[in-house]
CSV table of C-alpha atoms in Angstrom, one decimal:
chain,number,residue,atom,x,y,z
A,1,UNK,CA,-39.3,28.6,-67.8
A,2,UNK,CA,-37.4,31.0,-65.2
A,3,UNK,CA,-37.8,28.7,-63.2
A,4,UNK,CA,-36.5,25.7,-64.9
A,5,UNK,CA,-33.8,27.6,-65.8
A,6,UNK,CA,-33.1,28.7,-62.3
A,7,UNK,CA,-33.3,25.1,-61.3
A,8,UNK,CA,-30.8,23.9,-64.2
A,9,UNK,CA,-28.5,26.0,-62.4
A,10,UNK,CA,-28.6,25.0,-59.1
A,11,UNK,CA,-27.8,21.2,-60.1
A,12,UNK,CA,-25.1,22.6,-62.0
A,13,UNK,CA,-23.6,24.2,-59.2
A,14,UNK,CA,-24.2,21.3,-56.3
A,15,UNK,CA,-22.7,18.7,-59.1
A,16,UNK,CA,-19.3,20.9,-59.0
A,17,UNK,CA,-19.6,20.8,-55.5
A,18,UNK,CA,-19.5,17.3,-55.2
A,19,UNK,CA,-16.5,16.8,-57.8
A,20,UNK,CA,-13.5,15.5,-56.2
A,21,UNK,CA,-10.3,17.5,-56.4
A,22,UNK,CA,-7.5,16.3,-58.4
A,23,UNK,CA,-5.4,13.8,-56.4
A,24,UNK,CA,-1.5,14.0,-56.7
A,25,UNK,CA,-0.1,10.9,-57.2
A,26,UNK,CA,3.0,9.2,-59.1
A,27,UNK,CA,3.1,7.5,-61.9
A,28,UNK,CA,5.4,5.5,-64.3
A,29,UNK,CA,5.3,3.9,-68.0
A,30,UNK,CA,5.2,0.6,-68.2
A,31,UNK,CA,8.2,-1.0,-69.3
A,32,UNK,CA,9.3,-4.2,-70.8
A,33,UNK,CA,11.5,-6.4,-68.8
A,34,UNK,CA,13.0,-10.0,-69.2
A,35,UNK,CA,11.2,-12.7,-66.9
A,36,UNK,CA,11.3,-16.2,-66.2
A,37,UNK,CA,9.2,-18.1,-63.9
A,38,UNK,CA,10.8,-18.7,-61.0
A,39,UNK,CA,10.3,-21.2,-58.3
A,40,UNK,CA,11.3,-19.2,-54.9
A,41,UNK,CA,10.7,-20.9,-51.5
A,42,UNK,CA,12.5,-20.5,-48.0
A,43,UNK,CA,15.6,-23.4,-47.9
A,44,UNK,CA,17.3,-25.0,-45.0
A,45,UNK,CA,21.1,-25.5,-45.6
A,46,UNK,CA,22.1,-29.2,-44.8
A,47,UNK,CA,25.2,-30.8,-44.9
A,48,UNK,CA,26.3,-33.4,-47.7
A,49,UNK,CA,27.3,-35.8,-44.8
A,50,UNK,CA,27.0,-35.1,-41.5
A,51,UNK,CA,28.9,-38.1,-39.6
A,52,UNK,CA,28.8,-38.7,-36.2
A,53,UNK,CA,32.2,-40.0,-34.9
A,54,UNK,CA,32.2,-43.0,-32.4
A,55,UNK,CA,34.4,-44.8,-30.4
A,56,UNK,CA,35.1,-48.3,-31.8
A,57,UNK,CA,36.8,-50.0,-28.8
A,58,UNK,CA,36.6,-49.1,-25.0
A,59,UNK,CA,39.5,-47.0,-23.6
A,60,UNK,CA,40.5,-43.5,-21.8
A,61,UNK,CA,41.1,-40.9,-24.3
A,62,UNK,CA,44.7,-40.1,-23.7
A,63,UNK,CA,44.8,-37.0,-26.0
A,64,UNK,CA,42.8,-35.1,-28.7
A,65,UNK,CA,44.1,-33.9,-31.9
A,66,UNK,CA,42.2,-30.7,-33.2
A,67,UNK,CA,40.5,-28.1,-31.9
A,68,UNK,CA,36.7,-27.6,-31.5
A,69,UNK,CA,35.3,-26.0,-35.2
A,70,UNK,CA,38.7,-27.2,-37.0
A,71,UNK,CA,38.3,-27.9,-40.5
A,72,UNK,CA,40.0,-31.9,-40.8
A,73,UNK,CA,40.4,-34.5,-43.7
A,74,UNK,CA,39.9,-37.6,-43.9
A,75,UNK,CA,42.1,-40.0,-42.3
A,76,UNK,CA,43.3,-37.2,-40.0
A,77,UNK,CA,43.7,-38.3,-36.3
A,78,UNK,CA,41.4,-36.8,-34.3
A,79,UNK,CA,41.8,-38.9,-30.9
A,80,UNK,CA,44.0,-41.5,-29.4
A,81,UNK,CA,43.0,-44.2,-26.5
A,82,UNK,CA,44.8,-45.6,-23.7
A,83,UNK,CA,46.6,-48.6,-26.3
A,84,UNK,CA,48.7,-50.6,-23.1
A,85,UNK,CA,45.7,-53.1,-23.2
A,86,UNK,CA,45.3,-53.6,-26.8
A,87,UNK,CA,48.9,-53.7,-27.0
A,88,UNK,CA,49.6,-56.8,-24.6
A,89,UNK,CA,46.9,-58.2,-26.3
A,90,UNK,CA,48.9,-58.0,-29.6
A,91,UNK,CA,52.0,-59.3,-27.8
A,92,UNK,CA,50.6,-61.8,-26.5
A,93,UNK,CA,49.1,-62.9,-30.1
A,94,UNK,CA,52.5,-62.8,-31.9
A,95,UNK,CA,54.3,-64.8,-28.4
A,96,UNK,CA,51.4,-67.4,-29.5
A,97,UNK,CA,52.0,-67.6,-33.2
A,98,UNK,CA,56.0,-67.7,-32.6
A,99,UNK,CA,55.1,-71.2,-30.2
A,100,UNK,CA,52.9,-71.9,-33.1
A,101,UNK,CA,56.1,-71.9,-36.0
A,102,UNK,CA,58.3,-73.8,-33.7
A,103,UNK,CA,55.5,-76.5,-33.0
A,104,UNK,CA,54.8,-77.4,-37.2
A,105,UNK,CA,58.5,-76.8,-37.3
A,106,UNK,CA,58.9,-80.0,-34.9
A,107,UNK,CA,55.8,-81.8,-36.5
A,108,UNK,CA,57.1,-81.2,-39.9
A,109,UNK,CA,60.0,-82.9,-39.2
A,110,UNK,CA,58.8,-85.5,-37.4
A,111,UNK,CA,56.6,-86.6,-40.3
A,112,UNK,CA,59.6,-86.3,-42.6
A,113,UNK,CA,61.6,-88.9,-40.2
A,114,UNK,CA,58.6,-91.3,-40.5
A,115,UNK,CA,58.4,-91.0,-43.6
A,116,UNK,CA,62.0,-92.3,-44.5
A,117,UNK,CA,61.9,-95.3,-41.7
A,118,UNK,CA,58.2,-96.5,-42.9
A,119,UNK,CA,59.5,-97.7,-45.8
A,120,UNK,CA,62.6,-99.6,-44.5
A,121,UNK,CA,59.4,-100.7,-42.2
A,122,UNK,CA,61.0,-99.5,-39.1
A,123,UNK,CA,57.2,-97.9,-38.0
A,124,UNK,CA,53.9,-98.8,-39.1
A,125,UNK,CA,51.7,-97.4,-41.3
A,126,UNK,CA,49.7,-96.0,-38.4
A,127,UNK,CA,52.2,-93.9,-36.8
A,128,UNK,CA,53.1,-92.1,-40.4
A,129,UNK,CA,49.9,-91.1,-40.3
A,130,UNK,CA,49.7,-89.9,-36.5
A,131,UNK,CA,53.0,-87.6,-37.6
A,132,UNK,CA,50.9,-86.5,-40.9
A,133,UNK,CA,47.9,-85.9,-38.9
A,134,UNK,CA,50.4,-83.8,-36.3
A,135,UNK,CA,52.3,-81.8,-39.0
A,136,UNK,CA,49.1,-80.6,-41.0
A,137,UNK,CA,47.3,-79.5,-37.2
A,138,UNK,CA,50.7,-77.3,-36.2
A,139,UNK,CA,50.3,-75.4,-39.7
A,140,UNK,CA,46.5,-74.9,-38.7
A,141,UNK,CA,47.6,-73.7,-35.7
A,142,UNK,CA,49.5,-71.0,-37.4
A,143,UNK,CA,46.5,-70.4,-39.4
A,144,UNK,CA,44.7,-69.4,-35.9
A,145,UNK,CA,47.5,-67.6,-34.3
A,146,UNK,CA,48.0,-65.2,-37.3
A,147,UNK,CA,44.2,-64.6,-37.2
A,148,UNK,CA,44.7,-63.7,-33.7
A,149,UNK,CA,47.5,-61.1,-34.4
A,150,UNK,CA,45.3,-59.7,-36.8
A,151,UNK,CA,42.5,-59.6,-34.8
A,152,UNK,CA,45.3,-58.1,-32.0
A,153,UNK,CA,46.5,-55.3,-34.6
A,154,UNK,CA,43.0,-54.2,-35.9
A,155,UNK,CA,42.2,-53.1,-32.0
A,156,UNK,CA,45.3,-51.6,-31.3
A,157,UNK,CA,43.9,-49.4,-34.3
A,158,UNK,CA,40.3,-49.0,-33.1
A,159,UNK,CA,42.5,-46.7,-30.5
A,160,UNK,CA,43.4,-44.2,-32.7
A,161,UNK,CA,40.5,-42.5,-34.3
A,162,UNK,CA,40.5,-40.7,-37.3
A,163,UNK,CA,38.4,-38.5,-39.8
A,164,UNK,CA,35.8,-40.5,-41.9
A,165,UNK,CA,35.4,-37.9,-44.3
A,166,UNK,CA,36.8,-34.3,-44.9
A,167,UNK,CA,34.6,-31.2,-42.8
A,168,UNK,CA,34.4,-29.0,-40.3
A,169,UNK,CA,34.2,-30.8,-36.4
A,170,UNK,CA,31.3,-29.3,-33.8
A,171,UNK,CA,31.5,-29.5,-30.6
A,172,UNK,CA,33.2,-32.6,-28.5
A,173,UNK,CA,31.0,-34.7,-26.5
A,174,UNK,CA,34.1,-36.1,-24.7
A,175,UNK,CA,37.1,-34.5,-22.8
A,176,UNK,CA,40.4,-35.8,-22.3
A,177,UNK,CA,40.5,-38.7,-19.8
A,178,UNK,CA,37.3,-39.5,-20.1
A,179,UNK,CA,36.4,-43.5,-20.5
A,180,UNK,CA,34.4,-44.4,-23.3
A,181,UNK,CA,33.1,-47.6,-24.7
A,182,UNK,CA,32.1,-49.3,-27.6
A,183,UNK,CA,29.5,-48.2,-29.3
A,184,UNK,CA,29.0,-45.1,-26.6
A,185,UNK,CA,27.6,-41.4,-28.2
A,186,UNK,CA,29.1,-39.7,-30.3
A,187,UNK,CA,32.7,-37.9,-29.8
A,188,UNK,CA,32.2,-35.1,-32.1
A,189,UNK,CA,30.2,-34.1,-35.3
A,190,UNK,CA,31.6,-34.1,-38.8
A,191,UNK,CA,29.8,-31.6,-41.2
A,192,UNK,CA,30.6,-31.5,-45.0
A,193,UNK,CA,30.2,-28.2,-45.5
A,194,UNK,CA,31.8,-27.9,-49.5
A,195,UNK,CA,29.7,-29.0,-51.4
A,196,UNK,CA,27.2,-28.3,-49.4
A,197,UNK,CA,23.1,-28.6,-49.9
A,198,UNK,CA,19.8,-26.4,-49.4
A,199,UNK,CA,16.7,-28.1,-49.0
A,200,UNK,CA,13.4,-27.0,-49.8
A,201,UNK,CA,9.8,-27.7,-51.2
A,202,UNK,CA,8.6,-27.7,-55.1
A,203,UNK,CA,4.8,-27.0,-54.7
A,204,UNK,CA,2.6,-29.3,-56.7
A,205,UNK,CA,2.2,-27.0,-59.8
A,206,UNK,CA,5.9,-26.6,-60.4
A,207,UNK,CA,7.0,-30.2,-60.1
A,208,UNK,CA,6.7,-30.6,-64.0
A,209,UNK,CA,8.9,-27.9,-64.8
A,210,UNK,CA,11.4,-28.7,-62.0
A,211,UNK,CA,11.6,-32.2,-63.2
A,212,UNK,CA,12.7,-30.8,-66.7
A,213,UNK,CA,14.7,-28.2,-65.3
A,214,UNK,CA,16.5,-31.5,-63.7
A,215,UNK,CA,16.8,-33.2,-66.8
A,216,UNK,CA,18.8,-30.5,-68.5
A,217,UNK,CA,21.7,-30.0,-65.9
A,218,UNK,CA,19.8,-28.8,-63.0
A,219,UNK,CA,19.8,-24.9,-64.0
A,220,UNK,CA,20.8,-22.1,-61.8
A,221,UNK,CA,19.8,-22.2,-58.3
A,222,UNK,CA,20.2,-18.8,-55.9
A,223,UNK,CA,20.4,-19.0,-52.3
A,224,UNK,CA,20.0,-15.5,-51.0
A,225,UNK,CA,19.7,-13.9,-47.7
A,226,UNK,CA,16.5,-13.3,-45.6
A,227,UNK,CA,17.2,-10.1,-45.1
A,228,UNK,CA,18.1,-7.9,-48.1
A,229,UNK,CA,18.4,-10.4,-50.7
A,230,UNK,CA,22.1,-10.4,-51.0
A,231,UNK,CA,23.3,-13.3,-53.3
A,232,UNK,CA,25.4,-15.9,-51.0
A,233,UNK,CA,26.0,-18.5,-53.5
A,234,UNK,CA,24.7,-20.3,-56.9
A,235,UNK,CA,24.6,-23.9,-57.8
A,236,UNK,CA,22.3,-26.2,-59.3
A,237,UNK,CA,19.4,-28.7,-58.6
A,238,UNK,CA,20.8,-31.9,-57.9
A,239,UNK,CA,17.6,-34.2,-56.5
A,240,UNK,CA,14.2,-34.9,-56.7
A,241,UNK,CA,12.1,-36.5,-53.9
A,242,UNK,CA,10.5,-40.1,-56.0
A,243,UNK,CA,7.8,-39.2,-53.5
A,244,UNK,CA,4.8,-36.3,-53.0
A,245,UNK,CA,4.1,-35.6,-49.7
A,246,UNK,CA,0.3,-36.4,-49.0
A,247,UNK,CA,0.3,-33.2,-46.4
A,248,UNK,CA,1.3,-30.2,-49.2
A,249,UNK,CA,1.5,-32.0,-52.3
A,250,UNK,CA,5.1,-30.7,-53.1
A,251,UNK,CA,8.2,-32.6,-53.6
A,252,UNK,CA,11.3,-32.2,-51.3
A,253,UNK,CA,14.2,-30.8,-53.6
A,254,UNK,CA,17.8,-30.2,-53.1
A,255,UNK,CA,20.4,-27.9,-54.5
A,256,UNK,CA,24.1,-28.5,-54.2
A,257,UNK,CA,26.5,-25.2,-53.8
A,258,UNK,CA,30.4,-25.2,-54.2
A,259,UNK,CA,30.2,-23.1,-51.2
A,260,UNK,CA,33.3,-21.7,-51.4
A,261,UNK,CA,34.1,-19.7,-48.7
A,262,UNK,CA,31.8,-21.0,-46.1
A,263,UNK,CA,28.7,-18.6,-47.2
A,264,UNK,CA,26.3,-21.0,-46.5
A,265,UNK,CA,26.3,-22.6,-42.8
A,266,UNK,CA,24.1,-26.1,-42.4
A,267,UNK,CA,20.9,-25.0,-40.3
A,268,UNK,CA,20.4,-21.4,-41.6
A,269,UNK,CA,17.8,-20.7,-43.7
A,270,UNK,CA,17.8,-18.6,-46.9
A,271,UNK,CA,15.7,-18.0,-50.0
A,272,UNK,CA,16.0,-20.5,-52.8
A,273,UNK,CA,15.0,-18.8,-56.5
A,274,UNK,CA,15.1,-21.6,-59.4
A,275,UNK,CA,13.9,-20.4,-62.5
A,276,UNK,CA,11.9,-22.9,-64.3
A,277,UNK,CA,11.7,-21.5,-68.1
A,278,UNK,CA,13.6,-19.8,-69.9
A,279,UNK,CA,13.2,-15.6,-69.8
A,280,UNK,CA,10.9,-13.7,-71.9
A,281,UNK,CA,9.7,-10.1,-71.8
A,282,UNK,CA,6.8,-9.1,-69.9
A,283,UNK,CA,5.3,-5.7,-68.6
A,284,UNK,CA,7.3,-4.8,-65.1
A,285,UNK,CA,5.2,-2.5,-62.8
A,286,UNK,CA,6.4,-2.5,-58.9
A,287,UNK,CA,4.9,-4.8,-56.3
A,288,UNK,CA,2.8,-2.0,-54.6
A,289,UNK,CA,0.9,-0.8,-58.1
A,290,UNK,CA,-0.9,-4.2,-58.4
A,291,UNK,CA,-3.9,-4.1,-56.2
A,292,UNK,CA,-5.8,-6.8,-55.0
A,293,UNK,CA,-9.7,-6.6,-56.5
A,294,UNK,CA,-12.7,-8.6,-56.0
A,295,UNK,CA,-12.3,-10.6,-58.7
A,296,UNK,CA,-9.2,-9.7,-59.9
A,297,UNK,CA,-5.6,-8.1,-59.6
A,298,UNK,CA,-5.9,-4.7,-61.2
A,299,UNK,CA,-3.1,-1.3,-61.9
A,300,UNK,CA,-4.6,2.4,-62.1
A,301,UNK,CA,-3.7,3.8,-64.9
A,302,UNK,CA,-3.4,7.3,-66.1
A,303,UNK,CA,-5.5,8.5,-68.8
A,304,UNK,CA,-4.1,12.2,-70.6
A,305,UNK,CA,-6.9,13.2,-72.9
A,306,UNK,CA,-6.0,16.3,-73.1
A,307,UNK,CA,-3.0,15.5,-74.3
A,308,UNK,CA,-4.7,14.1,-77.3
A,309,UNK,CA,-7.6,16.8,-77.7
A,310,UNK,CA,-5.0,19.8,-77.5
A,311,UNK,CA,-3.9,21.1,-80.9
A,312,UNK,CA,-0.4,20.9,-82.1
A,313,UNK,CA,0.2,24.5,-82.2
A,314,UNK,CA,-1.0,24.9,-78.4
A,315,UNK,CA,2.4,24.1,-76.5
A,316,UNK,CA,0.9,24.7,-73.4
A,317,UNK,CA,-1.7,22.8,-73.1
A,318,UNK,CA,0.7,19.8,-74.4
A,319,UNK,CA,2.9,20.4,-71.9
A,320,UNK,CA,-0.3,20.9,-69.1
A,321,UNK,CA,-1.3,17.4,-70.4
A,322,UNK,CA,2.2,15.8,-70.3
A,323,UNK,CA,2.4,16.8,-65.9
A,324,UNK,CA,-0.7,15.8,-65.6
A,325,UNK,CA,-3.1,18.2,-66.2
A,326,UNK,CA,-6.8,16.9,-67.4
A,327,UNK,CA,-5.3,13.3,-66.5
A,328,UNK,CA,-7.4,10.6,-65.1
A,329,UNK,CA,-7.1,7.1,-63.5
A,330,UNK,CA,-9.3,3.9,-64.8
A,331,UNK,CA,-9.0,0.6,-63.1
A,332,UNK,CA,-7.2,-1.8,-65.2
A,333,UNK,CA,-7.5,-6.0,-64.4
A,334,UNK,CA,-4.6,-7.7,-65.2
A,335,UNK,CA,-3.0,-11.3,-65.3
A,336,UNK,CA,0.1,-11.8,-63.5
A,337,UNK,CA,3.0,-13.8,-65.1
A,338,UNK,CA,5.6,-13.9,-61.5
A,339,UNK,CA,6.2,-11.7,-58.6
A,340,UNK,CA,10.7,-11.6,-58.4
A,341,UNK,CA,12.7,-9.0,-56.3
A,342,UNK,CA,9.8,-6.0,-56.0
A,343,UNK,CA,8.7,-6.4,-59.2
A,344,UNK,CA,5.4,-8.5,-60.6
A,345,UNK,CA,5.8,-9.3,-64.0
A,346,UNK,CA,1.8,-8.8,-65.9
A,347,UNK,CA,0.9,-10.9,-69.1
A,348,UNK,CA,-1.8,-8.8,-70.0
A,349,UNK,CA,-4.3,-5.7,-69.0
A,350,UNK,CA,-2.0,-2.6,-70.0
A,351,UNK,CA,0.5,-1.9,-72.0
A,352,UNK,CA,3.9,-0.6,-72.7
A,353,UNK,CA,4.3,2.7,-72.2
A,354,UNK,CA,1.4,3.0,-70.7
A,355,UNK,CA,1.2,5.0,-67.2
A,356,UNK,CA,0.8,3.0,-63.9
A,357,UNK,CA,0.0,4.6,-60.6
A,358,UNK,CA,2.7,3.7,-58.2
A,359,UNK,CA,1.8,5.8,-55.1
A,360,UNK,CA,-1.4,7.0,-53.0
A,361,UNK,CA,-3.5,3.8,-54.7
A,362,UNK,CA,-5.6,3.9,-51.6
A,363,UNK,CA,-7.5,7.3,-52.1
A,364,UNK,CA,-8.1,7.0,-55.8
A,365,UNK,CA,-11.6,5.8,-57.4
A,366,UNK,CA,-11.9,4.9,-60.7
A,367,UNK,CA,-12.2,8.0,-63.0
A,368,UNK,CA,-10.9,10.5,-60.6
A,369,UNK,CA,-8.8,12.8,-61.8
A,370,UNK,CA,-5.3,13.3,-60.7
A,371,UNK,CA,-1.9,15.2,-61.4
A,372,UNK,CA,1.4,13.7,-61.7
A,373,UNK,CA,4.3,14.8,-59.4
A,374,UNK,CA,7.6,15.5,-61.0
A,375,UNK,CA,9.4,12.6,-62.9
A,376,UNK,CA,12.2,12.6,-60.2
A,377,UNK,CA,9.1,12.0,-57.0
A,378,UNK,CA,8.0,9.1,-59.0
A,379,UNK,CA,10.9,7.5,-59.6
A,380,UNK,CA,11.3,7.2,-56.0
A,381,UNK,CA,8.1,6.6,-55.4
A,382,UNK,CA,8.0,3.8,-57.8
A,383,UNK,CA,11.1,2.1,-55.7
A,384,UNK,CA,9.4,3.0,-52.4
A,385,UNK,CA,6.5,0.7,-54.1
A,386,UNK,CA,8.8,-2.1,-55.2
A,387,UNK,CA,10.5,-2.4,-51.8
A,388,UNK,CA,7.2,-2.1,-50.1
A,389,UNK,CA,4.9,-4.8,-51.4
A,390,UNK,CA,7.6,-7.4,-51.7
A,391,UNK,CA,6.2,-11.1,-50.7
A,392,UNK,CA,7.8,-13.3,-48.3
A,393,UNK,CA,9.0,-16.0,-50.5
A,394,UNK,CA,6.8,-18.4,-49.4
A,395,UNK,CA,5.5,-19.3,-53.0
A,396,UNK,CA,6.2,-20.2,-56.4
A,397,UNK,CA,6.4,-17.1,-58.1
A,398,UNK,CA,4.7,-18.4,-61.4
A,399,UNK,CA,1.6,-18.6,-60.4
A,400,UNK,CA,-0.6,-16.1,-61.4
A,401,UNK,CA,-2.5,-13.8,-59.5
């Protein structure tokens, strides 16, 4: 029996040995925050038109009416051609259709003589008819001559070019003096930059709900900045791809922004957030709390006991329990609702109020025990967390997991 006893004692003492110390770690309650599920992808700014200006008639481009990067309107003169040629052209087309009026002028009253002698039976039949036939070809020819001074006038104006629409000209492609002809590349680059559009991919499982979003108005869409996340405009989904693409399975979108100010510039890309529902509260626990496990996403979560098993009238041990003391840590699986700005938004597996480890998650097994820093260290810690685990917005935020 001594010896039993002896050896009771001994196991005792090597299983304290092996107990791990309390770990310090932060934590936070769980609290309840509005959430919608919200589409966010990576968006390429386009232009609403984008029209590349050409020259409609060959010339030498005698002078050039903006600067490079001026903002123009439509109708706004943006280049002028050499006009002597197209202007001899249209002189010569009016000198033609003058000659023209004098010639029915003559026939006209030609046919009016022959018509007053053929019945006193001065002429024949035949020549009345030779002077109709004459009178009726002069007015033809004015017919054609006017054409022709149209024709004359409409490329004296192909020398001037203006502004199809209202934007902001690139660079030029030609210089002043330079020849161009018909047809030749491009002069310069209009961009529409207001409104302007973002362009980006709905993947397959949100298609539904963007296509209702669509229906009622087009929502709220965000553009935002790579880099911090500062808001550059808001605006609304405009169009729907009729057409999945057989590589991803998502459907090309596009948002249209006022774009006052010139926040978005077409090429840049920028994170698009579209929410698809409308918000309802969930549990909100920062990015880096939610671990990835083996078959599912899971939280550590603080367990005070003693808390519970202390009676009312010892205000110590309380207070012990409340920073931690007799605390441990159980692994919790959850379901998660959407992952927005730091924070992942959990349907189910804790909750509110409940205490969430927020810092240190990689040294803790489940049903260690632990103490809580102050509330001030895991406040910061919790932020630390958020601004840590953020995703590249590279998915749709609704889907879970």
């Amino acid at each position: 029996m001594l010896l039993a006893a002896c050896g009771s004692k001994t196991e005792e003492a090597g299983g304290a040995g092996d107990r791990r110390p309390p770990q310090l770690v932060a934590a936070m309650a769980v609290p309840m925050e509005d959430y919608a599920p919200t589409l966010v992808a990576l968006g390429t700014v386009t232009p609403r038109q984008s029209v590349a200006v050409r020259p409609r008639a060959d010339g030498q481009i005698d002078s050039i009416a903006f600067a490079e990067g001026d903002y123009v309107r439509a109708g706004q003169v943006l280049f002028r051609l050499d006009p002597r040629q197209a202007q001899a052209a249209l002189a010569q087309a009016r000198a033609q259709l003058a000659s023209a009026v004098a010639t029915e002028v003559q026939a006209r009253a030609d046919f009016e003589r022959a018509e007053a002698l053929v019945g006193k039976g001065f002429i024949s039949g035949t020549v009345l008819d030779q002077r109709r036939a004459a009178a009726e070809g002069a007015r033809a020819q004015i017919a054609s001559a006017r054409a022709q001074v149209n024709n004359a006038e409409t490329q004296l104006s192909f020398l001037t070019v203006t502004a199809p629409i209202s934007g902001r000209t690139g660079e030029l492609q030609q210089r002043l003096g330079a020849n161009v002809r018909q047809g030749d590349a491009a002069l310069v680059t209009i961009n529409q930059l207001s409104p302007i559009h973002v362009r980006f991919l709905v993947p397959a499982a949100d298609i539904a709900a963007a296509r209702a979003v669509l229906r009622q108005g087009g929502g709220r869409v965000v553009a935002k900045t790579q880099v911090g996340g500062e808001i550059l405009a808001t605006g609304k989904l405009v169009f729907l791809d009729n057409n999945v693409d057989p590589g991803n399975g998502g459907v090309t979108a596009r948002a249209e922004f006022a774009n006052q100010g010139d926040a978005l510039w077409p090429g840049a890309v920028v994170n698009v957030e579209l929410p698809l529902a409308a918000p309802t509260p969930h549990l909100t626990v920062p990015e880096g709390a939610v671990q990835t496990g083996r078959d599912a996403p899971f939280v550590w979560a603080v367990s005070t006991t003693a808390a519970a098993a202390a009676p009312k009238t010892d205000a110590g041990a309380a207070a012990g329990a409340a920073r931690g003391a007799g605390a441990t840590v159980q692994m919790r699986d959850v379901i998660v609702a959407g992952r927005l700005g730091g924070k992942v938004y959990l349907s189910s597996g804790i909750k509110a109020g409940d205490q969430v480890v927020v810092d240190a998650l990689a040294r803790l097994k489940d049903g260690d025990a632990v103490r809580l820093k102050r509330p001030g260290d895991a406040q910061n810690a919790a932020q630390i967390a958020g601004r840590a685990g953020a995703p590249p917005p590279t998915a749709p935020a609704g889907a879970a997991g």
